[in-house]
Short mmCIF file of N, CA and C in Angstrom, two decimals:
data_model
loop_
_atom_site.label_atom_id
_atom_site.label_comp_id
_atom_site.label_asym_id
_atom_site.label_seq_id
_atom_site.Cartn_x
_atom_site.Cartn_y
_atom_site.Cartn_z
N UNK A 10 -50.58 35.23 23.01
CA UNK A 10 -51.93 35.76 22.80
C UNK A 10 -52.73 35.74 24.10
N UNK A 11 -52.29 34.76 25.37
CA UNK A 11 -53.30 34.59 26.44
C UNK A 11 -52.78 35.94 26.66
N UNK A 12 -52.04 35.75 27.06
CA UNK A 12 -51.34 37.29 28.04
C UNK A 12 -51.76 38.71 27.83
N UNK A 13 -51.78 38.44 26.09
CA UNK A 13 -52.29 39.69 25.69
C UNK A 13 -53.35 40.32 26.34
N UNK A 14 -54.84 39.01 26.05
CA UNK A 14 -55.93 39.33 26.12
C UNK A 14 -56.15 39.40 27.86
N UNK A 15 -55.38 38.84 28.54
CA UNK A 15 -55.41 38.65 30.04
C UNK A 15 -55.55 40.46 30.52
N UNK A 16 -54.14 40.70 29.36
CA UNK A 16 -53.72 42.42 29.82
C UNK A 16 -54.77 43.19 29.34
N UNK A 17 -55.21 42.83 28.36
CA UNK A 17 -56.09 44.06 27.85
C UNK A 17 -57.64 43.88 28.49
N UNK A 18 -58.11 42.54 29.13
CA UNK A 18 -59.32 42.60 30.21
C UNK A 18 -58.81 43.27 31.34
N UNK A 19 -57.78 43.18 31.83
CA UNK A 19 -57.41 44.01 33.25
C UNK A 19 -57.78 45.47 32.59
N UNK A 20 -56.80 46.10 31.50
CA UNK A 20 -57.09 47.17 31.18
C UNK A 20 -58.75 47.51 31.41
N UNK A 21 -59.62 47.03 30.31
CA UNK A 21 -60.78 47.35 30.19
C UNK A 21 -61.67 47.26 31.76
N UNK A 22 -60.99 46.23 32.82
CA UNK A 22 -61.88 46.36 34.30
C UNK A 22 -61.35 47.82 34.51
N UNK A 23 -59.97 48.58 34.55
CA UNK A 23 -59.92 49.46 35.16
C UNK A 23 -60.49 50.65 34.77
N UNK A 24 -61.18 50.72 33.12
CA UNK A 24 -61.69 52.02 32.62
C UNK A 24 -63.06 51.93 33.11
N UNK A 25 -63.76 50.31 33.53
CA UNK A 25 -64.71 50.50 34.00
C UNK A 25 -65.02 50.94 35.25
N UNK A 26 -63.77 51.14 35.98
CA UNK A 26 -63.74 51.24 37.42
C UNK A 26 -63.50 52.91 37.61
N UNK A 27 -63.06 53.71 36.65
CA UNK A 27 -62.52 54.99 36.03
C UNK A 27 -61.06 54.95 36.69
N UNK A 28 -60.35 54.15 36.76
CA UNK A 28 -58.63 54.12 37.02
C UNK A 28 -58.39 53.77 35.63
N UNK A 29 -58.26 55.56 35.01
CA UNK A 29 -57.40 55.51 33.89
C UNK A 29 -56.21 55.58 33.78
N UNK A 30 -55.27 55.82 34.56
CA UNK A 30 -53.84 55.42 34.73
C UNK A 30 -53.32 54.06 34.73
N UNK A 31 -54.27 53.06 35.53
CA UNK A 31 -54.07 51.90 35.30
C UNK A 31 -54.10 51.37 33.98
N UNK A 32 -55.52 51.62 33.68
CA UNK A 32 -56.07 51.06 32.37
C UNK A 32 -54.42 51.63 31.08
N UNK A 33 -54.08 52.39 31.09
CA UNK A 33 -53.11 52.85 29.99
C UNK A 33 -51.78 52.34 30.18
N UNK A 34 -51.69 51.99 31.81
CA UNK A 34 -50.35 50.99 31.96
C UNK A 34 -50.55 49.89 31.09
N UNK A 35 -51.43 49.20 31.28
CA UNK A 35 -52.23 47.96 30.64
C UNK A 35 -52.35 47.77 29.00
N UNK A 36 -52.83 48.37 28.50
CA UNK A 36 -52.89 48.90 27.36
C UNK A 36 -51.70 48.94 26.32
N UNK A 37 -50.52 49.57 27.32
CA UNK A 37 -49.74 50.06 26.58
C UNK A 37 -48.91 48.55 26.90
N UNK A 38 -49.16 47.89 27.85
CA UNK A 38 -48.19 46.11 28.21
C UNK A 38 -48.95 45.59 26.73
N UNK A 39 -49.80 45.62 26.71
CA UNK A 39 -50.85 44.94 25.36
C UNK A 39 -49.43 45.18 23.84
N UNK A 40 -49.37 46.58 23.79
CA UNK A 40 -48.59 47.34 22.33
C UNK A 40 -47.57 46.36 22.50
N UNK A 41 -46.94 46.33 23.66
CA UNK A 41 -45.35 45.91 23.56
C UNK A 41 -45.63 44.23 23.53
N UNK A 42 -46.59 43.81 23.44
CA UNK A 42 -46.72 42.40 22.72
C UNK A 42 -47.76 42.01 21.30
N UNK A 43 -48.23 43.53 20.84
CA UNK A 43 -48.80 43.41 19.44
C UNK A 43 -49.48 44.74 18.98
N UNK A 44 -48.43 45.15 18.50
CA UNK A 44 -48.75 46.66 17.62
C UNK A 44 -49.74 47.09 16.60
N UNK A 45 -49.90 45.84 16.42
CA UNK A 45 -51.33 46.11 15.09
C UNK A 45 -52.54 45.76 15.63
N UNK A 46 -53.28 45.66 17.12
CA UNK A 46 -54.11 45.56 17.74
C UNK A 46 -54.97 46.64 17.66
N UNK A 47 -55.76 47.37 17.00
CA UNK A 47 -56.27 48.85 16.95
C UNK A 47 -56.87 49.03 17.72
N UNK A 48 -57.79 47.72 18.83
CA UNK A 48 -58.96 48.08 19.57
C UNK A 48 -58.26 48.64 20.78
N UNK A 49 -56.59 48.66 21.14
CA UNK A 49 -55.88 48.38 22.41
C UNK A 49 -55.00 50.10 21.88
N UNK A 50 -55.40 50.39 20.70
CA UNK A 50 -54.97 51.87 20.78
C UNK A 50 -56.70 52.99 20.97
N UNK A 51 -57.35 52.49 20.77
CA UNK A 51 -58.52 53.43 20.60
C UNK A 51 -59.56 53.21 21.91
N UNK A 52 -58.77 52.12 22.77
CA UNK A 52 -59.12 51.90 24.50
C UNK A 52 -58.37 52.74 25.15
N UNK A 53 -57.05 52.79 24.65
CA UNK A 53 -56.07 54.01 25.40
C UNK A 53 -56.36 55.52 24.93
N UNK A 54 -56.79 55.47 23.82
CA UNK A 54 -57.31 56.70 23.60
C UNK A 54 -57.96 57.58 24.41
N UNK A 55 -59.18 56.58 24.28
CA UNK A 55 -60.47 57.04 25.65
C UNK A 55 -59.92 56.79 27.04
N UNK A 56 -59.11 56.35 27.65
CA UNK A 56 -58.64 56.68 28.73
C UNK A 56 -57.39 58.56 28.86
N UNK A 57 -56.42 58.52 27.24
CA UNK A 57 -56.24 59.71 27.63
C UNK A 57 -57.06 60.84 27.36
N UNK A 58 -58.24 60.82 26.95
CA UNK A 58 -59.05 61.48 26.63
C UNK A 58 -59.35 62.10 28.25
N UNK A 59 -59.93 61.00 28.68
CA UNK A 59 -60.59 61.06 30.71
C UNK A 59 -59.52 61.74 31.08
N UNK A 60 -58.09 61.46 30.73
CA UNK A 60 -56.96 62.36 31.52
C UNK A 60 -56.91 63.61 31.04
N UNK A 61 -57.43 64.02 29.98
CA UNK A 61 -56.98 65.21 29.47
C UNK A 61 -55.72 65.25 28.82
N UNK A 62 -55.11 64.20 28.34
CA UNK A 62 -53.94 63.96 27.63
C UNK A 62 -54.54 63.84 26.03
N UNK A 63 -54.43 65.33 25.31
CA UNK A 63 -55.22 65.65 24.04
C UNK A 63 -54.22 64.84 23.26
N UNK A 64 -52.37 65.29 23.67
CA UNK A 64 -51.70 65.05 22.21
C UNK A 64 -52.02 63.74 22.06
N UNK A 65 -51.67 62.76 23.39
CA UNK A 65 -51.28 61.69 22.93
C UNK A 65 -52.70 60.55 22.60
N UNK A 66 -53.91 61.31 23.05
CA UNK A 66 -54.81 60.67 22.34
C UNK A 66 -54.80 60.31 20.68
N UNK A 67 -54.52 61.58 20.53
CA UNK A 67 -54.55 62.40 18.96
C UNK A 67 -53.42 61.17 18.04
N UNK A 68 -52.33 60.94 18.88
CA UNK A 68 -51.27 60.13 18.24
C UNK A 68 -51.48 58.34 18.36
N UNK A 69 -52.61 58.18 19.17
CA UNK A 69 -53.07 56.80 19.06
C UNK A 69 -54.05 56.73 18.35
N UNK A 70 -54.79 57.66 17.89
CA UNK A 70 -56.00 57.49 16.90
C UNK A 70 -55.15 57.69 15.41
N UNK A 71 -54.18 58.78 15.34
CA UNK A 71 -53.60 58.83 14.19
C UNK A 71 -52.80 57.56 13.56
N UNK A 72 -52.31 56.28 15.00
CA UNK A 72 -51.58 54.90 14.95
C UNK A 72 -52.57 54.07 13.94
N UNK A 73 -53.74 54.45 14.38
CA UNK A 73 -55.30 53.25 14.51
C UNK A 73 -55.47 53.56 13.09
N UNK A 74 -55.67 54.82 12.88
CA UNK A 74 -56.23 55.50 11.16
C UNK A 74 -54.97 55.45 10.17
N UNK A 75 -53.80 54.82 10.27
CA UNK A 75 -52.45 54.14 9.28
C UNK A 75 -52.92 52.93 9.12
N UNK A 76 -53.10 51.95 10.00
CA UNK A 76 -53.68 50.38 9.78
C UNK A 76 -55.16 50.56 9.17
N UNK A 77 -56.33 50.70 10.06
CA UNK A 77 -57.49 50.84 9.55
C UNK A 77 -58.46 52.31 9.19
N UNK A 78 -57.81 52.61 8.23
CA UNK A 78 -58.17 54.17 7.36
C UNK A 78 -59.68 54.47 8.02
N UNK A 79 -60.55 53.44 8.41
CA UNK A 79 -62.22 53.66 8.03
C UNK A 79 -62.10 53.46 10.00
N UNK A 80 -61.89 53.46 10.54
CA UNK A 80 -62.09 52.90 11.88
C UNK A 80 -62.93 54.30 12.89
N UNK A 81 -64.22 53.73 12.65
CA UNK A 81 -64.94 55.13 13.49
C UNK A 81 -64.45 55.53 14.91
N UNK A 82 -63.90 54.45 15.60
CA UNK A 82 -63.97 54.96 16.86
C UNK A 82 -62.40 56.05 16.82
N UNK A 83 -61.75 55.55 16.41
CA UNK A 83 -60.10 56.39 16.20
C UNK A 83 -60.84 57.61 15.03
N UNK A 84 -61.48 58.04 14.16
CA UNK A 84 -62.09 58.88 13.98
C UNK A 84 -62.92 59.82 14.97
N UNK A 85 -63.51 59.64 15.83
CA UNK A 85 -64.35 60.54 17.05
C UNK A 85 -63.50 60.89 17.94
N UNK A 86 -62.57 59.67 18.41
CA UNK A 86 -61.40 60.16 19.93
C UNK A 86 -60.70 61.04 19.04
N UNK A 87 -60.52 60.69 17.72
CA UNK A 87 -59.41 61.71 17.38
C UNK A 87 -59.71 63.40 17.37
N UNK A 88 -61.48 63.58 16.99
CA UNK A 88 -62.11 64.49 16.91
C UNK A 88 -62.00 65.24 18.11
N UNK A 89 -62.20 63.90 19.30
CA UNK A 89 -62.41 64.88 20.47
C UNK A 89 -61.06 65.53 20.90
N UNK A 90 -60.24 64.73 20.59
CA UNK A 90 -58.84 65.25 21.11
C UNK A 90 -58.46 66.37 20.67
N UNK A 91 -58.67 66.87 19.34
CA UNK A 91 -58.43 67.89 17.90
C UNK A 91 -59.15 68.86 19.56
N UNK A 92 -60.28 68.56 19.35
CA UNK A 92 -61.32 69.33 20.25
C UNK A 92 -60.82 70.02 21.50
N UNK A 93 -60.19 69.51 22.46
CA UNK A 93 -59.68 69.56 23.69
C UNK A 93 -58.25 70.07 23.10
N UNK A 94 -57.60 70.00 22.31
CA UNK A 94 -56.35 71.30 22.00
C UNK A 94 -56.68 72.44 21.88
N UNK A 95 -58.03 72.26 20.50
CA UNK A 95 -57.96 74.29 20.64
C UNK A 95 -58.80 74.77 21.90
N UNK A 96 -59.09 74.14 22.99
CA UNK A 96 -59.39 74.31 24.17
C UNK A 96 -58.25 75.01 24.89
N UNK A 97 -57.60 73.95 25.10
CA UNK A 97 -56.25 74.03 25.76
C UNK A 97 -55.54 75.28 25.40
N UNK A 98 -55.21 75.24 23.73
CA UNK A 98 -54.83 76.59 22.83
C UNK A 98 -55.68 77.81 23.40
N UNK A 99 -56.87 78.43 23.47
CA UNK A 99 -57.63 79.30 23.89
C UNK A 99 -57.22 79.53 25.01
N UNK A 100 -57.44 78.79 25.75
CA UNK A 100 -57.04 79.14 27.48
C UNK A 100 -55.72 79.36 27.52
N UNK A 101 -54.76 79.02 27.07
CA UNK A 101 -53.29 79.35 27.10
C UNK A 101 -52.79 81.03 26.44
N UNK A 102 -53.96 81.44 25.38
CA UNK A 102 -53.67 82.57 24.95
C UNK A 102 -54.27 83.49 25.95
N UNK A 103 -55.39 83.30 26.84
CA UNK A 103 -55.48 83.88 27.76
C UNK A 103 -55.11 84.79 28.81
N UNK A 104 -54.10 83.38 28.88
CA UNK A 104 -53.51 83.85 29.80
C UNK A 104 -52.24 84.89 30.10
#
């Protein structure tokens, strides 16, 4: 449990620092020592959100909303992510 929380404060210094690559290395060290952590999927969220990484936002809020059905914040990233595809979708038919 130290380790965990050790990893997931490093994470959270680096989203404050906007090194979201870091922060999701971090994050994701967090999963591979406790999968039912929701706050450590909907922190990575909002970092792939900053990257512009729609799917895999979309698939950590969809992780968060199997455990906790009601969880607002994995409700909004998930929104925004939904959001930033048919973005992505539009501009791709564009072209």
């Amino acid at each position: 449990m130290e380790k965990f929380m050790r990893l997931k404060n490093e994470g959270n210094d680096f989203v404050k620092m906007g090194e979201y690559e870091e922060a999701v290395n971090k994050y994701s060290e967090c999963m591979e020592l406790n999968t039912e952590e929701c706050t450590v999927y909907t922190n990575r969220a909002l970092c792939y959100l900053k990257l512009y990484k729609y799917e895999e936002a979309k698939q950590d809020c969809d992780h968060v909303l199997q455990i906790e059905d009601s969880n607002i914040k994995a409700f909004y990233r998930r929104a925004l992510a939904y959001k930033g595809l048919q973005v992505r979708k539009k501009n791709m038919a564009g072209i």
